[in-house]
Every structure is written in C-alpha cells, then in structure tokens.
C-alpha cells in the first residue's frame, strides 16, 4: 500500500493487484482465539479493504471505469459502512454513462448509512451527488488526464533526484505548488494554508530577506471573501511581511515590495487597522509604475479587500472588478479573471442589476469548468440562492431549500471564514424579509453573527427587555461584505425595542448605501433595499420620545 501510493496509476494498479492476489482468506485463521491475532487480523483486513479501494481509484485514473464497477459493487455489498467505496462505485458508474445507476447507488448508500448506522452521508458523497446532477466537467477526465498524471509523477521524481534536499529552490518551488493547490479547495486549500506558514518560517530562519519576500509574495492566490479563514495565521503572515519589508534594502526590489504590501492588504481584511488600506494603496502605486499586469492584479485584489471602510461602495468595487476582468483576459491571468467576474457579480447584485450579475456568474462558471477551479461553483450556487431570494414571488420554502443546498457545498470546501454561521444568517434574513420572526431556537450556531442575531431571536421569544440589553452590547459590524446587512439587522432590533441611539447610528451608517440591496454585496443573501430600512428608521425616529 505504501509503495503503491508513490507510484503513477499504472504502477500502482499493478502493485495493488499483486498484493491482493496474495490474500487467501482471513489472516491467522489458525490463531483465531489469540488476542494478539485478533488485533493483527483487524489491521490486515483494513489494509485489504483500502487496497481494493485504491485499486479502483487507479483504474478510474486510467480510464478503466467499467472494470472497476463489478469489484466495487461486491465490495460495498460486503462492507456498506465504507463511504469511499460508495463514492468510487457511483463515480465509476457515471463514467460508464450510467448516471441513473450512479444516483441510485448514492441513494442506496444514504439509506444504509442512516438506517443501519444512524449517520448521515459525509460531504464527499453529498458533493458527488450534486456534481453528477450538474454534470460537472471534472467528473469526466479524458485519457490525457492519465497521461498528465504520469508526466507529473515522472517530473516530480526527477526533481526529487536532481535538486538537493536543502536547496533554496525547493522552498520557492513549494510555494508555487501551494498556490496551485489552494485553488482546488477542500483539503488542498487547508493544506496550502498550513504549509504556507511553514514555508515562510523556514525562509525567515535562513536569514535571506529577498528569498523570504519571494516566498511570501509568490502566494498570489485570489481572495473574494472578506472574513479571514484563520485570523491568527493571517496576523502571523502580516507580521512576517512587515519584517521582510524592513529587512529589504531601501530603494530596491520594488516588485517584491508591491507583493509584500498586497499580501498585507489581503491578510488584513475585515479588520479596522489603518495599515491595510495604506498597504493596498502603496502596492497599487508600485504595480502601476512598473506596468506589470501580474503584479497589478494581485495589488487590485488587496485594494478590493480594503474597500469596506463605509457602506455604499459597490460601484467602486465594480470598477475594480471590471479592471481585473479586462487586464486578466488580456494577459491570460485566469484566476484573477475569475476573481474579477465574482467581484462584479457581488457588486451588480448589490446594485440590484441581476441581469449583469447573471452574466458574470456564467462567465466565472465557464472559466472554472475550463480551468478546473472547483471553488467557483460554491460561490455560483450561493449566488443562485440569492437570486431566488431576491425574487419577491419565490416561495420561502423553495428559497430555504436552495440555501441549504448551497450550504452543503461548503462542507469540506476549506473555507471556514465563509462557512461558519452563514446559513443561519441567510435564513434569518429571508424570514425577516417575509415578515416572519427570527428562528427562536437556542441551539442555532450563529458563528460570528451571533451578536446581531441575538436581539432578534430574543424578540421572537417575546423577551423584549433581554433583547434591548443584548442590543446595547452589539459591536459595530466588521468592515466586510456583510457590513450593510448587519447594520440593517441592528436597525430592525433597534426599531422594535425603541433604541433611538442605535437607530440614529444605523441611519447615519446606511445612508451612503441607499441605492443598494442590503447584504447582496456578499453574493449570498439579502435583506432587501437599504432604502426600505432607512425609511423605517426615519419613521421610527420621528415618533415622540
């Protein structure tokens, strides 16, 4: 098993088939009553099951899906608790043109897991079902994909043999690999974040400021969500970038400085630190002066992340997105072209221009399918739920179902900064727009949005005094894509409990966004026109004290 894991698909398949041929029934059958034998038998049995599944993966990688089906069918019949086996069987069926059978297998897996084991299917099975229904392009690797795998394995082996293990080139190559890994989402994104910090620490330990600048700046992965997935790690990266800026010789290495500054702007997102906007401006100035398109798109990502210092900035972000699209398309910078479309999707949604938002969603989807960027599908599905929510006549139950389906796509996507608490928040906004009380259950996990949701939940429980007390503890919303939405939630609670001070502050903060849809700048949810909330606040403030 260990050796097979390092081989290209053909070599792995041969090694696994050889290993499985050695299996001759239960191990140590003659010592069945011995305690040591029971543990060893369990270990070897698990290895065999893993070998069967890895053999199926190798067959799928080599385009031998039809050969994989019979063994997998027998495998899941004997071991119905193994979710990966169900996933592989459904995928093999789909690749042989049997979509209906693939979906039936996934339904059978769900039934067995729920009824026999009392557990729900994991994110892998749920994601595969959604991908099969969407005919996702990544489910159909052509024969060249197997060849690509072989080339990768051979090149990696040659690199490993040729480049010394302590060479600094390995560190820079690692960051390039992590950058590509990050856009795959899921475990790839999580691994990229983890090893990125290790790479930076290693570069700093070597005491080479120029190397450290390249290691930090090479991770130019586009970012669209304004809440950090790991604030502590982000702070570490900002600190390392600042140290490196100080250590670089003055007046030199301008491109490296721009990348470090853009990194500071990106990793400072969602905070109120003045350094973030300053770094974004400096990164953009250098990039424009050097006339470097790759440098400029990275800097513009930092500028985008720092355009949340007040409400009503969707038009400015739309301008940034438009420049990103044009510049990236002209110079073949695909991931930043996708970023530009997603930024414009958000901005046009905020401005209630859904036909334009639809076009940008479709453009992002096309690029993502062509260039294998699976995370884009997560944002596209959330946008479709928002689009439905913004349709006045859409039934609430239908919109709720769309939101739950979109939230399922976040399982295993590697974006906790987006995932945590967003589904309850979206459902809360939906209920309020339809004049329904907030979810009153105490067990709802609101994540970082709990301060703004709690007063409304208490009001739904007829606990007005407690709601008023909770509202007094609500902080100003973070400077991010949900800034207007959270102020509108605070405004709703303030009107209900008669908190004039909060009403006045909310009115002042929201006035610049009077032409926008509250929350729609996120591309995820909406509380309807900001103008409606401003009107309600104005009416409430005119009432006698």
PDB file of N, CA and C in Angstrom, residues 342-417:
ATOM      1  N   UNK A 342     -16.348  37.483 -10.221  1.00  0.00           N
ATOM      2  CA  UNK A 342     -17.030  37.289  -8.939  1.00  0.00           C
ATOM      3  C   UNK A 342     -17.225  38.617  -8.203  1.00  0.00           C
ATOM      4  N   UNK A 343     -16.226  39.492  -8.291  1.00  0.00           N
ATOM      5  CA  UNK A 343     -16.385  40.819  -7.679  1.00  0.00           C
ATOM      6  C   UNK A 343     -17.529  41.576  -8.353  1.00  0.00           C
ATOM      7  N   UNK A 344     -17.595  41.507  -9.672  1.00  0.00           N
ATOM      8  CA  UNK A 344     -18.668  42.201 -10.385  1.00  0.00           C
ATOM      9  C   UNK A 344     -20.024  41.542 -10.099  1.00  0.00           C
ATOM     10  N   UNK A 345     -20.047  40.231  -9.952  1.00  0.00           N
ATOM     11  CA  UNK A 345     -21.284  39.539  -9.558  1.00  0.00           C
ATOM     12  C   UNK A 345     -21.798  40.115  -8.237  1.00  0.00           C
ATOM     13  N   UNK A 346     -20.906  40.265  -7.269  1.00  0.00           N
ATOM     14  CA  UNK A 346     -21.304  40.816  -5.966  1.00  0.00           C
ATOM     15  C   UNK A 346     -21.781  42.261  -6.103  1.00  0.00           C
ATOM     16  N   UNK A 347     -20.998  43.064  -6.815  1.00  0.00           N
ATOM     17  CA  UNK A 347     -21.322  44.490  -6.918  1.00  0.00           C
ATOM     18  C   UNK A 347     -22.629  44.718  -7.674  1.00  0.00           C
ATOM     19  N   UNK A 348     -22.826  44.017  -8.781  1.00  0.00           N
ATOM     20  CA  UNK A 348     -24.070  44.189  -9.531  1.00  0.00           C
ATOM     21  C   UNK A 348     -25.260  43.669  -8.742  1.00  0.00           C
ATOM     22  N   UNK A 349     -25.062  42.636  -7.937  1.00  0.00           N
ATOM     23  CA  UNK A 349     -26.148  42.166  -7.061  1.00  0.00           C
ATOM     24  C   UNK A 349     -26.514  43.254  -6.058  1.00  0.00           C
ATOM     25  N   UNK A 350     -25.506  43.878  -5.461  1.00  0.00           N
ATOM     26  CA  UNK A 350     -25.773  44.950  -4.504  1.00  0.00           C
ATOM     27  C   UNK A 350     -26.556  46.081  -5.153  1.00  0.00           C
ATOM     28  N   UNK A 351     -26.289  46.322  -6.440  1.00  0.00           N
ATOM     29  CA  UNK A 351     -26.969  47.406  -7.156  1.00  0.00           C
ATOM     30  C   UNK A 351     -28.262  46.943  -7.820  1.00  0.00           C
ATOM     31  N   UNK A 352     -28.705  45.720  -7.473  1.00  0.00           N
ATOM     32  CA  UNK A 352     -29.953  45.137  -7.984  1.00  0.00           C
ATOM     33  C   UNK A 352     -29.942  44.979  -9.503  1.00  0.00           C
ATOM     34  N   UNK A 353     -28.765  44.867 -10.087  1.00  0.00           N
ATOM     35  CA  UNK A 353     -28.634  44.640 -11.526  1.00  0.00           C
ATOM     36  C   UNK A 353     -28.380  43.148 -11.749  1.00  0.00           C
ATOM     37  N   UNK A 354     -29.421  42.359 -11.586  1.00  0.00           N
ATOM     38  CA  UNK A 354     -29.248  40.915 -11.648  1.00  0.00           C
ATOM     39  C   UNK A 354     -28.974  40.391 -13.062  1.00  0.00           C
ATOM     40  N   UNK A 355     -29.484  40.989 -14.124  1.00  0.00           N
ATOM     41  CA  UNK A 355     -29.070  40.511 -15.455  1.00  0.00           C
ATOM     42  C   UNK A 355     -27.553  40.569 -15.651  1.00  0.00           C
ATOM     43  N   UNK A 356     -26.922  41.666 -15.211  1.00  0.00           N
ATOM     44  CA  UNK A 356     -25.463  41.770 -15.319  1.00  0.00           C
ATOM     45  C   UNK A 356     -24.790  40.762 -14.397  1.00  0.00           C
ATOM     46  N   UNK A 357     -25.318  40.602 -13.183  1.00  0.00           N
ATOM     47  CA  UNK A 357     -24.752  39.625 -12.254  1.00  0.00           C
ATOM     48  C   UNK A 357     -24.833  38.217 -12.834  1.00  0.00           C
ATOM     49  N   UNK A 358     -25.943  37.917 -13.496  1.00  0.00           N
ATOM     50  CA  UNK A 358     -26.100  36.607 -14.146  1.00  0.00           C
ATOM     51  C   UNK A 358     -24.988  36.375 -15.177  1.00  0.00           C
ATOM     52  N   UNK A 359     -24.680  37.407 -15.952  1.00  0.00           N
ATOM     53  CA  UNK A 359     -23.647  37.265 -16.992  1.00  0.00           C
ATOM     54  C   UNK A 359     -22.285  36.991 -16.369  1.00  0.00           C
ATOM     55  N   UNK A 360     -21.998  37.667 -15.274  1.00  0.00           N
ATOM     56  CA  UNK A 360     -20.703  37.442 -14.623  1.00  0.00           C
ATOM     57  C   UNK A 360     -20.658  36.068 -13.949  1.00  0.00           C
ATOM     58  N   UNK A 361     -21.770  35.618 -13.406  1.00  0.00           N
ATOM     59  CA  UNK A 361     -21.811  34.262 -12.834  1.00  0.00           C
ATOM     60  C   UNK A 361     -21.547  33.225 -13.919  1.00  0.00           C
ATOM     61  N   UNK A 362     -22.169  33.408 -15.084  1.00  0.00           N
ATOM     62  CA  UNK A 362     -21.983  32.455 -16.185  1.00  0.00           C
ATOM     63  C   UNK A 362     -20.541  32.480 -16.685  1.00  0.00           C
ATOM     64  N   UNK A 363     -19.953  33.672 -16.771  1.00  0.00           N
ATOM     65  CA  UNK A 363     -18.567  33.780 -17.235  1.00  0.00           C
ATOM     66  C   UNK A 363     -17.617  33.101 -16.257  1.00  0.00           C
ATOM     67  N   UNK A 364     -17.840  33.311 -14.971  1.00  0.00           N
ATOM     68  CA  UNK A 364     -16.991  32.662 -13.967  1.00  0.00           C
ATOM     69  C   UNK A 364     -17.137  31.150 -14.031  1.00  0.00           C
ATOM     70  N   UNK A 365     -18.355  30.678 -14.211  1.00  0.00           N
ATOM     71  CA  UNK A 365     -18.594  29.229 -14.324  1.00  0.00           C
ATOM     72  C   UNK A 365     -17.861  28.635 -15.522  1.00  0.00           C
ATOM     73  N   UNK A 366     -17.911  29.319 -16.661  1.00  0.00           N
ATOM     74  CA  UNK A 366     -17.245  28.804 -17.862  1.00  0.00           C
ATOM     75  C   UNK A 366     -15.736  28.709 -17.656  1.00  0.00           C
ATOM     76  N   UNK A 367     -15.161  29.743 -17.087  1.00  0.00           N
ATOM     77  CA  UNK A 367     -13.721  29.730 -16.844  1.00  0.00           C
ATOM     78  C   UNK A 367     -13.353  28.646 -15.840  1.00  0.00           C
ATOM     79  N   UNK A 368     -14.175  28.493 -14.808  1.00  0.00           N
ATOM     80  CA  UNK A 368     -13.889  27.498 -13.776  1.00  0.00           C
ATOM     81  C   UNK A 368     -13.932  26.091 -14.330  1.00  0.00           C
ATOM     82  N   UNK A 369     -14.902  25.824 -15.203  1.00  0.00           N
ATOM     83  CA  UNK A 369     -15.003  24.490 -15.783  1.00  0.00           C
ATOM     84  C   UNK A 369     -13.829  24.212 -16.710  1.00  0.00           C
ATOM     85  N   UNK A 370     -13.447  25.213 -17.489  1.00  0.00           N
ATOM     86  CA  UNK A 370     -12.355  25.019 -18.441  1.00  0.00           C
ATOM     87  C   UNK A 370     -11.014  24.846 -17.739  1.00  0.00           C
ATOM     88  N   UNK A 371     -10.854  25.514 -16.600  1.00  0.00           N
ATOM     89  CA  UNK A 371      -9.545  25.521 -15.935  1.00  0.00           C
ATOM     90  C   UNK A 371      -9.549  24.788 -14.591  1.00  0.00           C
ATOM     91  N   UNK A 372     -10.579  23.992 -14.333  1.00  0.00           N
ATOM     92  CA  UNK A 372     -10.641  23.136 -13.145  1.00  0.00           C
ATOM     93  C   UNK A 372     -10.463  23.935 -11.846  1.00  0.00           C
ATOM     94  N   UNK A 373     -11.392  24.843 -11.598  1.00  0.00           N
ATOM     95  CA  UNK A 373     -11.383  25.678 -10.401  1.00  0.00           C
ATOM     96  C   UNK A 373     -12.677  25.404  -9.626  1.00  0.00           C
ATOM     97  N   UNK A 374     -12.721  24.332  -8.839  1.00  0.00           N
ATOM     98  CA  UNK A 374     -13.987  23.881  -8.250  1.00  0.00           C
ATOM     99  C   UNK A 374     -14.604  24.835  -7.238  1.00  0.00           C
ATOM    100  N   UNK A 375     -13.798  25.675  -6.579  1.00  0.00           N
ATOM    101  CA  UNK A 375     -14.373  26.560  -5.565  1.00  0.00           C
ATOM    102  C   UNK A 375     -15.330  27.582  -6.166  1.00  0.00           C
ATOM    103  N   UNK A 376     -15.157  27.893  -7.433  1.00  0.00           N
ATOM    104  CA  UNK A 376     -16.044  28.871  -8.073  1.00  0.00           C
ATOM    105  C   UNK A 376     -17.486  28.382  -8.031  1.00  0.00           C
ATOM    106  N   UNK A 377     -17.683  27.074  -8.164  1.00  0.00           N
ATOM    107  CA  UNK A 377     -19.032  26.518  -8.116  1.00  0.00           C
ATOM    108  C   UNK A 377     -19.739  26.763  -6.800  1.00  0.00           C
ATOM    109  N   UNK A 378     -18.977  26.856  -5.707  1.00  0.00           N
ATOM    110  CA  UNK A 378     -19.574  27.150  -4.399  1.00  0.00           C
ATOM    111  C   UNK A 378     -20.211  28.533  -4.431  1.00  0.00           C
ATOM    112  N   UNK A 379     -19.451  29.528  -4.908  1.00  0.00           N
ATOM    113  CA  UNK A 379     -19.977  30.895  -4.954  1.00  0.00           C
ATOM    114  C   UNK A 379     -21.113  31.014  -5.966  1.00  0.00           C
ATOM    115  N   UNK A 380     -21.016  30.284  -7.069  1.00  0.00           N
ATOM    116  CA  UNK A 380     -22.076  30.336  -8.075  1.00  0.00           C
ATOM    117  C   UNK A 380     -23.386  29.792  -7.520  1.00  0.00           C
ATOM    118  N   UNK A 381     -23.308  28.703  -6.742  1.00  0.00           N
ATOM    119  CA  UNK A 381     -24.537  28.133  -6.188  1.00  0.00           C
ATOM    120  C   UNK A 381     -25.140  29.055  -5.132  1.00  0.00           C
ATOM    121  N   UNK A 382     -24.307  29.685  -4.328  1.00  0.00           N
ATOM    122  CA  UNK A 382     -24.847  30.656  -3.356  1.00  0.00           C
ATOM    123  C   UNK A 382     -25.492  31.834  -4.078  1.00  0.00           C
ATOM    124  N   UNK A 383     -24.868  32.256  -5.185  1.00  0.00           N
ATOM    125  CA  UNK A 383     -25.480  33.349  -5.934  1.00  0.00           C
ATOM    126  C   UNK A 383     -26.859  32.953  -6.453  1.00  0.00           C
ATOM    127  N   UNK A 384     -26.989  31.721  -6.933  1.00  0.00           N
ATOM    128  CA  UNK A 384     -28.299  31.284  -7.431  1.00  0.00           C
ATOM    129  C   UNK A 384     -29.344  31.305  -6.311  1.00  0.00           C
ATOM    130  N   UNK A 385     -28.930  30.962  -5.092  1.00  0.00           N
ATOM    131  CA  UNK A 385     -29.856  31.030  -3.957  1.00  0.00           C
ATOM    132  C   UNK A 385     -30.237  32.478  -3.660  1.00  0.00           C
ATOM    133  N   UNK A 386     -29.251  33.381  -3.712  1.00  0.00           N
ATOM    134  CA  UNK A 386     -29.540  34.809  -3.520  1.00  0.00           C
ATOM    135  C   UNK A 386     -30.486  35.305  -4.603  1.00  0.00           C
ATOM    136  N   UNK A 387     -30.229  34.900  -5.819  1.00  0.00           N
ATOM    137  CA  UNK A 387     -31.062  35.342  -6.951  1.00  0.00           C
ATOM    138  C   UNK A 387     -32.513  34.938  -6.721  1.00  0.00           C
ATOM    139  N   UNK A 388     -32.704  33.722  -6.212  1.00  0.00           N
ATOM    140  CA  UNK A 388     -34.052  33.254  -5.917  1.00  0.00           C
ATOM    141  C   UNK A 388     -34.648  34.032  -4.749  1.00  0.00           C
ATOM    142  N   UNK A 389     -33.826  34.289  -3.734  1.00  0.00           N
ATOM    143  CA  UNK A 389     -34.308  35.026  -2.556  1.00  0.00           C
ATOM    144  C   UNK A 389     -34.733  36.443  -2.917  1.00  0.00           C
ATOM    145  N   UNK A 390     -34.058  37.039  -3.900  1.00  0.00           N
ATOM    146  CA  UNK A 390     -34.384  38.410  -4.297  1.00  0.00           C
ATOM    147  C   UNK A 390     -35.643  38.488  -5.143  1.00  0.00           C
ATOM    148  N   UNK A 391     -36.161  37.326  -5.565  1.00  0.00           N
ATOM    149  CA  UNK A 391     -37.403  37.267  -6.343  1.00  0.00           C
ATOM    150  C   UNK A 391     -38.582  37.283  -5.371  1.00  0.00           C
ATOM    151  N   UNK A 392     -39.350  38.342  -5.395  1.00  0.00           N
ATOM    152  CA  UNK A 392     -40.401  38.551  -4.385  1.00  0.00           C
ATOM    153  C   UNK A 392     -41.398  37.401  -4.335  1.00  0.00           C
ATOM    154  N   UNK A 393     -41.718  36.812  -5.488  1.00  0.00           N
ATOM    155  CA  UNK A 393     -42.766  35.793  -5.504  1.00  0.00           C
ATOM    156  C   UNK A 393     -42.237  34.386  -5.203  1.00  0.00           C
ATOM    157  N   UNK A 394     -40.942  34.229  -4.996  1.00  0.00           N
ATOM    158  CA  UNK A 394     -40.390  32.894  -4.727  1.00  0.00           C
ATOM    159  C   UNK A 394     -40.880  32.388  -3.374  1.00  0.00           C
ATOM    160  N   UNK A 395     -41.413  31.170  -3.300  1.00  0.00           N
ATOM    161  CA  UNK A 395     -41.876  30.635  -2.014  1.00  0.00           C
ATOM    162  C   UNK A 395     -40.708  30.519  -1.026  1.00  0.00           C
ATOM    163  N   UNK A 396     -40.987  30.841   0.224  1.00  0.00           N
ATOM    164  CA  UNK A 396     -39.948  30.816   1.260  1.00  0.00           C
ATOM    165  C   UNK A 396     -39.326  29.422   1.367  1.00  0.00           C
ATOM    166  N   UNK A 397     -40.163  28.392   1.326  1.00  0.00           N
ATOM    167  CA  UNK A 397     -39.647  27.026   1.469  1.00  0.00           C
ATOM    168  C   UNK A 397     -38.675  26.684   0.342  1.00  0.00           C
ATOM    169  N   UNK A 398     -38.974  27.157  -0.864  1.00  0.00           N
ATOM    170  CA  UNK A 398     -38.088  26.890  -2.003  1.00  0.00           C
ATOM    171  C   UNK A 398     -36.744  27.594  -1.822  1.00  0.00           C
ATOM    172  N   UNK A 399     -36.791  28.834  -1.330  1.00  0.00           N
ATOM    173  CA  UNK A 399     -35.540  29.573  -1.112  1.00  0.00           C
ATOM    174  C   UNK A 399     -34.739  28.930   0.015  1.00  0.00           C
ATOM    175  N   UNK A 400     -35.416  28.524   1.080  1.00  0.00           N
ATOM    176  CA  UNK A 400     -34.715  27.859   2.177  1.00  0.00           C
ATOM    177  C   UNK A 400     -34.008  26.601   1.682  1.00  0.00           C
ATOM    178  N   UNK A 401     -34.678  25.839   0.844  1.00  0.00           N
ATOM    179  CA  UNK A 401     -34.067  24.619   0.295  1.00  0.00           C
ATOM    180  C   UNK A 401     -32.843  24.968  -0.551  1.00  0.00           C
ATOM    181  N   UNK A 402     -32.934  26.043  -1.329  1.00  0.00           N
ATOM    182  CA  UNK A 402     -31.790  26.465  -2.151  1.00  0.00           C
ATOM    183  C   UNK A 402     -30.608  26.863  -1.279  1.00  0.00           C
ATOM    184  N   UNK A 403     -30.899  27.542  -0.169  1.00  0.00           N
ATOM    185  CA  UNK A 403     -29.823  27.932   0.746  1.00  0.00           C
ATOM    186  C   UNK A 403     -29.188  26.702   1.407  1.00  0.00           C
ATOM    187  N   UNK A 404     -30.009  25.756   1.783  1.00  0.00           N
ATOM    188  CA  UNK A 404     -29.450  24.546   2.428  1.00  0.00           C
ATOM    189  C   UNK A 404     -28.590  23.755   1.436  1.00  0.00           C
ATOM    190  N   UNK A 405     -29.018  23.695   0.189  1.00  0.00           N
ATOM    191  CA  UNK A 405     -28.204  23.020  -0.826  1.00  0.00           C
ATOM    192  C   UNK A 405     -26.873  23.749  -1.024  1.00  0.00           C
ATOM    193  N   UNK A 406     -26.935  25.075  -1.045  1.00  0.00           N
ATOM    194  CA  UNK A 406     -25.704  25.854  -1.201  1.00  0.00           C
ATOM    195  C   UNK A 406     -24.777  25.643  -0.008  1.00  0.00           C
ATOM    196  N   UNK A 407     -25.351  25.591   1.191  1.00  0.00           N
ATOM    197  CA  UNK A 407     -24.532  25.382   2.389  1.00  0.00           C
ATOM    198  C   UNK A 407     -23.863  24.015   2.365  1.00  0.00           C
ATOM    199  N   UNK A 408     -24.546  23.014   1.795  1.00  0.00           N
ATOM    200  CA  UNK A 408     -23.955  21.676   1.706  1.00  0.00           C
ATOM    201  C   UNK A 408     -22.690  21.697   0.861  1.00  0.00           C
ATOM    202  N   UNK A 409     -22.638  22.599  -0.138  1.00  0.00           N
ATOM    203  CA  UNK A 409     -21.442  22.695  -0.976  1.00  0.00           C
ATOM    204  C   UNK A 409     -20.246  23.219  -0.189  1.00  0.00           C
ATOM    205  N   UNK A 410     -20.507  23.877   0.935  1.00  0.00           N
ATOM    206  CA  UNK A 410     -19.410  24.405   1.750  1.00  0.00           C
ATOM    207  C   UNK A 410     -18.745  23.333   2.603  1.00  0.00           C
ATOM    208  N   UNK A 411     -19.440  22.205   2.827  1.00  0.00           N
ATOM    209  CA  UNK A 411     -18.844  21.125   3.610  1.00  0.00           C
ATOM    210  C   UNK A 411     -17.580  20.632   2.906  1.00  0.00           C
ATOM    211  N   UNK A 412     -16.477  20.707   3.599  1.00  0.00           N
ATOM    212  CA  UNK A 412     -15.228  20.221   3.029  1.00  0.00           C
ATOM    213  C   UNK A 412     -14.602  21.139   2.003  1.00  0.00           C
ATOM    214  N   UNK A 413     -15.156  22.361   1.826  1.00  0.00           N
ATOM    215  CA  UNK A 413     -14.598  23.281   0.825  1.00  0.00           C
ATOM    216  C   UNK A 413     -13.360  24.005   1.320  1.00  0.00           C
ATOM    217  N   UNK A 414     -13.076  23.919   2.616  1.00  0.00           N
ATOM    218  CA  UNK A 414     -11.867  24.536   3.154  1.00  0.00           C
ATOM    219  C   UNK A 414     -11.970  26.024   3.392  1.00  0.00           C
ATOM    220  N   UNK A 415     -13.204  26.553   3.551  1.00  0.00           N
ATOM    221  CA  UNK A 415     -13.388  27.995   3.751  1.00  0.00           C
ATOM    222  C   UNK A 415     -14.199  28.276   5.018  1.00  0.00           C
ATOM    223  N   UNK A 416     -13.626  28.008   6.207  1.00  0.00           N
ATOM    224  CA  UNK A 416     -14.391  28.239   7.442  1.00  0.00           C
ATOM    225  C   UNK A 416     -14.797  29.693   7.628  1.00  0.00           C
ATOM    226  N   UNK A 417     -14.001  30.639   7.117  1.00  0.00           N
ATOM    227  CA  UNK A 417     -14.366  32.045   7.254  1.00  0.00           C
ATOM    228  C   UNK A 417     -15.654  32.383   6.540  1.00  0.00           C
TER     229      UNK A 417
END
